[in-house]
């Protein structure tokens, strides 16, 4: 059984590391590799001035204020240069950075689990470091995923075709027709948020397994067992095993009830009075 236990622990560690690697890859790949766009149509009253295919492309890290595009003004051949609104690079880059570092740490930890298992458990230093890093990454995954979820919501608003059309001067004139042709596809970005929170759940769950390897769990169990043993030995002391109800106790002393007291003296009822009364009769 000890051999099976020694083999089971490294297998759990390797599986834990590989699973963290996979989820981290999905997180930063779906966010960091994103590129999308939208298409708008401006139909001017003067058809020669119209532009029915205005393509606007954007990508990670979502510095939308740097995304420029040209749009017709419907006032002759003059065109205007506009840009999207917002800079959401901080939340996106923070999310991807955490995902990349989590991937690198998981990869290094998996190598240690496989090839340096003895060094990992020497002096309990490896599990202790692993426990601290796991707690830190769990917290960072929660923060970065929450920040990116809010950032993605803002990106969707800033790239909404109806919102972008409001930036064009031509669309403020009722004689011109401005319509969205294609909206950006955000499915991969939605997936990145999901994988971000899945990584948080995964790393938070790993805290328990790493905690068991630190030795604190077993030491806590030994402490509880020692406490129970001391308590049980305390109940078996002589103070509870003495014959407190024996002959020397306070309830079995013969002097209290066994002495010949005033009620058992024969002279109280055996005086010569009744005999003298019999002789008189």
Tab-separated table of N, CA and C in Angstrom, residues 79-210:
chain	number	residue	atom	x	y	z
A	79	UNK	N	-13.825	63.486	-46.985
A	79	UNK	CA	-13.974	62.394	-46.016
A	79	UNK	C	-13.347	62.814	-44.690
A	80	UNK	N	-13.769	62.196	-43.635
A	80	UNK	CA	-13.260	62.499	-42.309
A	80	UNK	C	-12.599	61.269	-41.702
A	81	UNK	N	-11.574	61.501	-40.920
A	81	UNK	CA	-10.868	60.413	-40.240
A	81	UNK	C	-11.325	60.366	-38.786
A	82	UNK	N	-11.827	59.231	-38.411
A	82	UNK	CA	-12.342	59.036	-37.047
A	82	UNK	C	-11.594	57.886	-36.381
A	83	UNK	N	-11.815	57.746	-35.107
A	83	UNK	CA	-11.219	56.633	-34.349
A	83	UNK	C	-12.229	56.130	-33.336
A	84	UNK	N	-12.066	54.881	-32.973
A	84	UNK	CA	-12.913	54.306	-31.926
A	84	UNK	C	-12.565	54.928	-30.574
A	85	UNK	N	-13.395	54.660	-29.606
A	85	UNK	CA	-13.246	55.283	-28.293
A	85	UNK	C	-12.845	54.226	-27.263
A	86	UNK	N	-11.826	54.555	-26.468
A	86	UNK	CA	-11.484	53.707	-25.325
A	86	UNK	C	-10.146	53.012	-25.467
A	87	UNK	N	-9.540	52.766	-24.309
A	87	UNK	CA	-8.284	52.004	-24.227
A	87	UNK	C	-8.457	50.952	-23.141
A	88	UNK	N	-8.586	49.708	-23.563
A	88	UNK	CA	-8.852	48.604	-22.632
A	88	UNK	C	-7.682	47.626	-22.587
A	89	UNK	N	-6.508	48.148	-22.880
A	89	UNK	CA	-5.324	47.293	-22.933
A	89	UNK	C	-4.877	46.840	-21.545
A	90	UNK	N	-5.127	47.648	-20.511
A	90	UNK	CA	-4.620	47.301	-19.176
A	90	UNK	C	-5.233	46.002	-18.667
A	91	UNK	N	-6.548	45.890	-18.746
A	91	UNK	CA	-7.207	44.670	-18.248
A	91	UNK	C	-6.890	43.471	-19.130
A	92	UNK	N	-6.832	43.687	-20.457
A	92	UNK	CA	-6.538	42.571	-21.371
A	92	UNK	C	-5.113	42.077	-21.191
A	93	UNK	N	-4.157	42.999	-21.103
A	93	UNK	CA	-2.760	42.595	-20.946
A	93	UNK	C	-2.511	41.979	-19.579
A	94	UNK	N	-3.175	42.477	-18.560
A	94	UNK	CA	-3.037	41.887	-17.234
A	94	UNK	C	-3.530	40.447	-17.227
A	95	UNK	N	-4.658	40.206	-17.875
A	95	UNK	CA	-5.220	38.858	-17.954
A	95	UNK	C	-4.281	37.912	-18.695
A	96	UNK	N	-3.771	38.359	-19.846
A	96	UNK	CA	-2.885	37.511	-20.643
A	96	UNK	C	-1.564	37.270	-19.917
A	97	UNK	N	-1.064	38.281	-19.221
A	97	UNK	CA	0.197	38.121	-18.483
A	97	UNK	C	0.069	37.066	-17.395
A	98	UNK	N	-1.023	37.124	-16.647
A	98	UNK	CA	-1.249	36.112	-15.602
A	98	UNK	C	-1.362	34.731	-16.227
A	99	UNK	N	-2.041	34.628	-17.358
A	99	UNK	CA	-2.192	33.329	-18.024
A	99	UNK	C	-0.842	32.784	-18.485
A	100	UNK	N	0.010	33.651	-19.024
A	100	UNK	CA	1.317	33.206	-19.503
A	100	UNK	C	2.191	32.753	-18.340
A	101	UNK	N	2.225	33.541	-17.269
A	101	UNK	CA	3.046	33.157	-16.109
A	101	UNK	C	2.507	31.896	-15.436
A	102	UNK	N	1.202	31.748	-15.402
A	102	UNK	CA	0.628	30.528	-14.841
A	102	UNK	C	1.010	29.309	-15.685
A	103	UNK	N	1.005	29.489	-17.004
A	103	UNK	CA	1.425	28.403	-17.891
A	103	UNK	C	2.891	28.039	-17.659
A	104	UNK	N	3.761	29.041	-17.567
A	104	UNK	CA	5.186	28.770	-17.366
A	104	UNK	C	5.440	28.099	-16.023
A	105	UNK	N	4.746	28.561	-14.986
A	105	UNK	CA	4.942	27.930	-13.674
A	105	UNK	C	4.422	26.497	-13.677
A	106	UNK	N	3.275	26.280	-14.280
A	106	UNK	CA	2.723	24.917	-14.335
A	106	UNK	C	3.638	23.991	-15.109
A	107	UNK	N	4.236	24.515	-16.194
A	107	UNK	CA	5.162	23.703	-16.983
A	107	UNK	C	6.399	23.342	-16.170
A	108	UNK	N	6.958	24.326	-15.463
A	108	UNK	CA	8.132	24.057	-14.630
A	108	UNK	C	7.792	23.106	-13.490
A	109	UNK	N	6.621	23.295	-12.880
A	109	UNK	CA	6.219	22.416	-11.784
A	109	UNK	C	6.017	20.986	-12.258
A	110	UNK	N	5.466	20.821	-13.462
A	110	UNK	CA	5.279	19.471	-14.000
A	110	UNK	C	6.618	18.772	-14.213
A	111	UNK	N	7.611	19.507	-14.699
A	111	UNK	CA	8.947	18.930	-14.881
A	111	UNK	C	9.534	18.513	-13.534
A	112	UNK	N	9.343	19.345	-12.518
A	112	UNK	CA	9.846	19.009	-11.183
A	112	UNK	C	9.124	17.790	-10.628
A	113	UNK	N	7.807	17.718	-10.827
A	113	UNK	CA	7.043	16.574	-10.335
A	113	UNK	C	7.538	15.262	-10.949
A	114	UNK	N	7.916	15.320	-12.230
A	114	UNK	CA	8.300	14.093	-12.934
A	114	UNK	C	9.752	13.692	-12.657
A	115	UNK	N	10.657	14.652	-12.744
A	115	UNK	CA	12.080	14.315	-12.732
A	115	UNK	C	12.782	14.645	-11.400
A	116	UNK	N	12.198	15.475	-10.593
A	116	UNK	CA	12.878	15.892	-9.359
A	116	UNK	C	11.957	15.738	-8.153
A	117	UNK	N	11.267	14.599	-8.103
A	117	UNK	CA	10.311	14.364	-7.025
A	117	UNK	C	11.000	14.326	-5.664
A	118	UNK	N	12.187	13.720	-5.581
A	118	UNK	CA	12.895	13.641	-4.296
A	118	UNK	C	13.352	15.021	-3.828
A	119	UNK	N	13.889	15.816	-4.765
A	119	UNK	CA	14.290	17.171	-4.416
A	119	UNK	C	13.094	18.018	-4.013
A	120	UNK	N	11.977	17.753	-4.659
A	120	UNK	CA	10.760	18.515	-4.380
A	120	UNK	C	10.301	18.300	-2.934
A	121	UNK	N	10.431	17.090	-2.435
A	121	UNK	CA	9.946	16.778	-1.093
A	121	UNK	C	11.034	16.901	-0.023
A	122	UNK	N	12.239	17.238	-0.418
A	122	UNK	CA	13.327	17.349	0.550
A	122	UNK	C	13.095	18.541	1.474
A	123	UNK	N	13.114	18.264	2.785
A	123	UNK	CA	12.923	19.287	3.819
A	123	UNK	C	11.587	20.010	3.716
A	124	UNK	N	10.663	19.431	2.960
A	124	UNK	CA	9.314	19.994	2.823
A	124	UNK	C	9.324	21.392	2.186
A	125	UNK	N	10.435	21.787	1.576
A	125	UNK	CA	10.546	23.137	1.015
A	125	UNK	C	9.766	23.264	-0.288
A	126	UNK	N	9.812	22.224	-1.116
A	126	UNK	CA	9.104	22.266	-2.391
A	126	UNK	C	7.599	22.410	-2.222
A	127	UNK	N	6.951	21.545	-1.431
A	127	UNK	CA	5.501	21.713	-1.227
A	127	UNK	C	5.127	23.048	-0.601
A	128	UNK	N	5.974	23.564	0.277
A	128	UNK	CA	5.675	24.856	0.900
A	128	UNK	C	5.676	25.982	-0.132
A	129	UNK	N	6.701	26.013	-0.999
A	129	UNK	CA	6.750	27.030	-2.055
A	129	UNK	C	5.584	26.848	-3.026
A	130	UNK	N	5.300	25.607	-3.361
A	130	UNK	CA	4.195	25.306	-4.270
A	130	UNK	C	2.868	25.784	-3.685
A	131	UNK	N	2.690	25.607	-2.397
A	131	UNK	CA	1.456	26.039	-1.737
A	131	UNK	C	1.297	27.558	-1.798
A	132	UNK	N	2.360	28.285	-1.500
A	132	UNK	CA	2.302	29.748	-1.520
A	132	UNK	C	2.012	30.264	-2.933
A	133	UNK	N	2.718	29.708	-3.922
A	133	UNK	CA	2.518	30.152	-5.305
A	133	UNK	C	1.102	29.823	-5.779
A	134	UNK	N	0.572	28.680	-5.385
A	134	UNK	CA	-0.786	28.302	-5.782
A	134	UNK	C	-1.813	29.263	-5.210
A	135	UNK	N	-1.641	29.659	-3.958
A	135	UNK	CA	-2.561	30.625	-3.351
A	135	UNK	C	-2.488	31.966	-4.079
A	136	UNK	N	-1.270	32.415	-4.390
A	136	UNK	CA	-1.097	33.694	-5.085
A	136	UNK	C	-1.746	33.657	-6.469
A	137	UNK	N	-1.518	32.581	-7.225
A	137	UNK	CA	-2.099	32.492	-8.558
A	137	UNK	C	-3.617	32.381	-8.503
A	138	UNK	N	-4.149	31.746	-7.499
A	138	UNK	CA	-5.609	31.677	-7.356
A	138	UNK	C	-6.194	33.075	-7.210
A	139	UNK	N	-5.554	33.881	-6.373
A	139	UNK	CA	-6.017	35.251	-6.186
A	139	UNK	C	-5.863	36.073	-7.465
A	140	UNK	N	-4.732	35.920	-8.148
A	140	UNK	CA	-4.489	36.682	-9.374
A	140	UNK	C	-5.454	36.282	-10.495
A	141	UNK	N	-5.779	35.010	-10.576
A	141	UNK	CA	-6.749	34.574	-11.581
A	141	UNK	C	-8.113	35.202	-11.325
A	142	UNK	N	-8.508	35.281	-10.068
A	142	UNK	CA	-9.807	35.888	-9.747
A	142	UNK	C	-9.814	37.371	-10.115
A	143	UNK	N	-8.752	38.083	-9.750
A	143	UNK	CA	-8.692	39.524	-10.018
A	143	UNK	C	-8.613	39.801	-11.517
A	144	UNK	N	-7.719	39.103	-12.207
A	144	UNK	CA	-7.538	39.358	-13.641
A	144	UNK	C	-8.777	38.967	-14.448
A	145	UNK	N	-9.420	37.870	-14.078
A	145	UNK	CA	-10.626	37.454	-14.809
A	145	UNK	C	-11.765	38.440	-14.594
A	146	UNK	N	-11.897	38.946	-13.381
A	146	UNK	CA	-12.944	39.934	-13.110
A	146	UNK	C	-12.662	41.228	-13.869
A	147	UNK	N	-11.396	41.665	-13.865
A	147	UNK	CA	-11.034	42.886	-14.585
A	147	UNK	C	-11.259	42.734	-16.085
A	148	UNK	N	-10.889	41.584	-16.634
A	148	UNK	CA	-11.056	41.377	-18.062
A	148	UNK	C	-12.523	41.241	-18.437
A	149	UNK	N	-13.333	40.667	-17.575
A	149	UNK	CA	-14.772	40.580	-17.850
A	149	UNK	C	-15.386	41.973	-17.957
A	150	UNK	N	-14.954	42.876	-17.066
A	150	UNK	CA	-15.431	44.265	-17.159
A	150	UNK	C	-14.861	44.941	-18.412
A	151	UNK	N	-13.585	44.693	-18.718
A	151	UNK	CA	-12.988	45.276	-19.913
A	151	UNK	C	-13.659	44.794	-21.189
A	152	UNK	N	-13.990	43.518	-21.244
A	152	UNK	CA	-14.661	42.976	-22.425
A	152	UNK	C	-16.036	43.606	-22.602
A	153	UNK	N	-16.737	43.832	-21.515
A	153	UNK	CA	-18.036	44.490	-21.605
A	153	UNK	C	-17.897	45.888	-22.204
A	154	UNK	N	-16.847	46.600	-21.816
A	154	UNK	CA	-16.613	47.935	-22.381
A	154	UNK	C	-16.196	47.859	-23.846
A	155	UNK	N	-15.416	46.843	-24.203
A	155	UNK	CA	-15.022	46.666	-25.603
A	155	UNK	C	-16.251	46.428	-26.474
A	156	UNK	N	-17.186	45.640	-26.007
A	156	UNK	CA	-18.398	45.365	-26.772
A	156	UNK	C	-19.201	46.634	-27.008
A	157	UNK	N	-19.240	47.485	-25.991
A	157	UNK	CA	-19.981	48.744	-26.155
A	157	UNK	C	-19.260	49.662	-27.143
A	158	UNK	N	-17.928	49.756	-27.017
A	158	UNK	CA	-17.163	50.660	-27.873
A	158	UNK	C	-17.149	50.218	-29.329
A	159	UNK	N	-17.319	48.940	-29.589
A	159	UNK	CA	-17.301	48.424	-30.970
A	159	UNK	C	-18.692	48.073	-31.484
A	160	UNK	N	-19.700	48.461	-30.759
A	160	UNK	CA	-21.066	48.254	-31.235
A	160	UNK	C	-21.295	49.127	-32.475
A	161	UNK	N	-21.699	48.552	-33.594
A	161	UNK	CA	-21.861	49.355	-34.819
A	161	UNK	C	-22.798	50.549	-34.645
A	162	UNK	N	-23.836	50.394	-33.870
A	162	UNK	CA	-24.748	51.516	-33.659
A	162	UNK	C	-24.067	52.665	-32.924
A	163	UNK	N	-23.160	52.327	-31.990
A	163	UNK	CA	-22.427	53.366	-31.274
A	163	UNK	C	-21.394	54.026	-32.173
A	164	UNK	N	-20.767	53.251	-33.053
A	164	UNK	CA	-19.750	53.805	-33.951
A	164	UNK	C	-20.400	54.726	-34.973
A	165	UNK	N	-21.609	54.396	-35.433
A	165	UNK	CA	-22.294	55.245	-36.405
A	165	UNK	C	-22.578	56.635	-35.845
A	166	UNK	N	-22.728	56.727	-34.538
A	166	UNK	CA	-22.993	58.027	-33.927
A	166	UNK	C	-21.795	58.959	-34.005
A	167	UNK	N	-20.603	58.399	-34.289
A	167	UNK	CA	-19.405	59.223	-34.402
A	167	UNK	C	-19.319	59.947	-35.738
A	168	UNK	N	-20.068	59.488	-36.720
A	168	UNK	CA	-19.978	60.040	-38.077
A	168	UNK	C	-20.902	61.241	-38.219
A	169	UNK	N	-20.362	62.266	-38.789
A	169	UNK	CA	-21.162	63.476	-39.007
A	169	UNK	C	-22.249	63.250	-40.057
A	170	UNK	N	-21.983	62.398	-41.018
A	170	UNK	CA	-22.978	62.140	-42.065
A	170	UNK	C	-24.223	61.472	-41.500
A	171	UNK	N	-24.043	60.689	-40.431
A	171	UNK	CA	-25.180	59.964	-39.856
A	171	UNK	C	-26.059	60.859	-38.992
A	172	UNK	N	-25.641	62.085	-38.771
A	172	UNK	CA	-26.448	63.027	-37.999
A	172	UNK	C	-27.443	63.764	-38.877
A	173	UNK	N	-27.381	63.526	-40.168
A	173	UNK	CA	-28.310	64.135	-41.113
A	173	UNK	C	-29.347	63.095	-41.530
A	174	UNK	N	-30.593	63.436	-41.410
A	174	UNK	CA	-31.671	62.483	-41.670
A	174	UNK	C	-31.757	62.090	-43.148
A	175	UNK	N	-31.202	62.905	-44.004
A	175	UNK	CA	-31.252	62.577	-45.443
A	175	UNK	C	-30.318	61.438	-45.812
A	176	UNK	N	-29.381	61.130	-44.937
A	176	UNK	CA	-28.429	60.036	-45.184
A	176	UNK	C	-28.849	58.800	-44.394
A	177	UNK	N	-28.560	57.658	-44.924
A	177	UNK	CA	-28.910	56.394	-44.273
A	177	UNK	C	-27.629	55.679	-43.832
A	178	UNK	N	-27.517	55.458	-42.550
A	178	UNK	CA	-26.350	54.763	-41.982
A	178	UNK	C	-26.823	53.457	-41.356
A	179	UNK	N	-26.221	52.375	-41.782
A	179	UNK	CA	-26.650	51.055	-41.321
A	179	UNK	C	-25.440	50.195	-40.956
A	180	UNK	N	-25.576	49.352	-39.938
A	180	UNK	CA	-24.520	48.362	-39.643
A	180	UNK	C	-24.621	47.186	-40.607
A	181	UNK	N	-23.511	46.798	-41.170
A	181	UNK	CA	-23.497	45.670	-42.107
A	181	UNK	C	-23.055	44.384	-41.406
A	182	UNK	N	-21.998	44.470	-40.589
A	182	UNK	CA	-21.510	43.290	-39.871
A	182	UNK	C	-21.009	43.712	-38.498
A	183	UNK	N	-21.411	42.962	-37.499
A	183	UNK	CA	-20.966	43.212	-36.124
A	183	UNK	C	-19.763	42.335	-35.811
A	184	UNK	N	-18.910	42.752	-34.895
A	184	UNK	CA	-17.751	41.909	-34.543
A	184	UNK	C	-18.184	40.641	-33.813
A	185	UNK	N	-17.456	39.592	-34.054
A	185	UNK	CA	-17.720	38.303	-33.402
A	185	UNK	C	-16.872	38.225	-32.137
A	186	UNK	N	-17.520	38.087	-30.995
A	186	UNK	CA	-16.832	38.112	-29.697
A	186	UNK	C	-16.830	36.763	-28.995
A	187	UNK	N	-17.120	35.690	-29.724
A	187	UNK	CA	-17.252	34.384	-29.062
A	187	UNK	C	-15.948	33.930	-28.409
A	188	UNK	N	-14.823	34.158	-29.069
A	188	UNK	CA	-13.549	33.728	-28.490
A	188	UNK	C	-13.205	34.550	-27.242
A	189	UNK	N	-13.577	35.824	-27.252
A	189	UNK	CA	-13.334	36.648	-26.057
A	189	UNK	C	-14.227	36.207	-24.903
A	190	UNK	N	-15.454	35.845	-25.207
A	190	UNK	CA	-16.318	35.298	-24.158
A	190	UNK	C	-15.736	34.009	-23.591
A	191	UNK	N	-15.164	33.201	-24.483
A	191	UNK	CA	-14.528	31.958	-24.038
A	191	UNK	C	-13.330	32.233	-23.135
A	192	UNK	N	-12.590	33.296	-23.433
A	192	UNK	CA	-11.429	33.624	-22.605
A	192	UNK	C	-11.846	33.972	-21.181
A	193	UNK	N	-12.944	34.681	-21.037
A	193	UNK	CA	-13.441	35.009	-19.689
A	193	UNK	C	-13.852	33.742	-18.949
A	194	UNK	N	-14.522	32.850	-19.664
A	194	UNK	CA	-14.941	31.584	-19.033
A	194	UNK	C	-13.724	30.800	-18.568
A	195	UNK	N	-12.712	30.707	-19.412
A	195	UNK	CA	-11.510	29.974	-19.029
A	195	UNK	C	-10.753	30.687	-17.912
A	196	UNK	N	-10.881	31.996	-17.838
A	196	UNK	CA	-10.254	32.708	-16.734
A	196	UNK	C	-10.833	32.287	-15.395
A	197	UNK	N	-12.137	32.237	-15.296
A	197	UNK	CA	-12.769	31.826	-14.040
A	197	UNK	C	-12.606	30.328	-13.805
A	198	UNK	N	-12.529	29.532	-14.874
A	198	UNK	CA	-12.239	28.107	-14.693
A	198	UNK	C	-10.833	27.907	-14.128
A	199	UNK	N	-9.900	28.735	-14.570
A	199	UNK	CA	-8.550	28.663	-14.008
A	199	UNK	C	-8.547	29.039	-12.537
A	200	UNK	N	-9.342	30.015	-12.172
A	200	UNK	CA	-9.438	30.365	-10.755
A	200	UNK	C	-9.963	29.187	-9.934
A	201	UNK	N	-11.019	28.548	-10.420
A	201	UNK	CA	-11.578	27.388	-9.705
A	201	UNK	C	-10.553	26.263	-9.637
A	202	UNK	N	-9.829	26.046	-10.731
A	202	UNK	CA	-8.833	24.983	-10.777
A	202	UNK	C	-7.705	25.229	-9.777
A	203	UNK	N	-7.156	26.438	-9.779
A	203	UNK	CA	-6.051	26.740	-8.869
A	203	UNK	C	-6.522	26.779	-7.424
A	204	UNK	N	-7.732	27.261	-7.195
A	204	UNK	CA	-8.256	27.247	-5.820
A	204	UNK	C	-8.450	25.820	-5.330
A	205	UNK	N	-8.878	24.920	-6.225
A	205	UNK	CA	-9.004	23.519	-5.836
A	205	UNK	C	-7.667	22.860	-5.585
A	206	UNK	N	-6.636	23.307	-6.315
A	206	UNK	CA	-5.299	22.732	-6.102
A	206	UNK	C	-4.711	23.100	-4.744
A	207	UNK	N	-5.241	24.153	-4.122
A	207	UNK	CA	-4.711	24.562	-2.818
A	207	UNK	C	-4.817	23.421	-1.813
A	208	UNK	N	-5.921	22.695	-1.849
A	208	UNK	CA	-6.118	21.614	-0.881
A	208	UNK	C	-5.108	20.488	-1.091
A	209	UNK	N	-4.875	20.125	-2.347
A	209	UNK	CA	-3.945	19.034	-2.625
A	209	UNK	C	-2.511	19.422	-2.265
A	210	UNK	N	-2.130	20.662	-2.546
A	210	UNK	CA	-0.785	21.104	-2.186
A	210	UNK	C	-0.650	21.234	-0.679
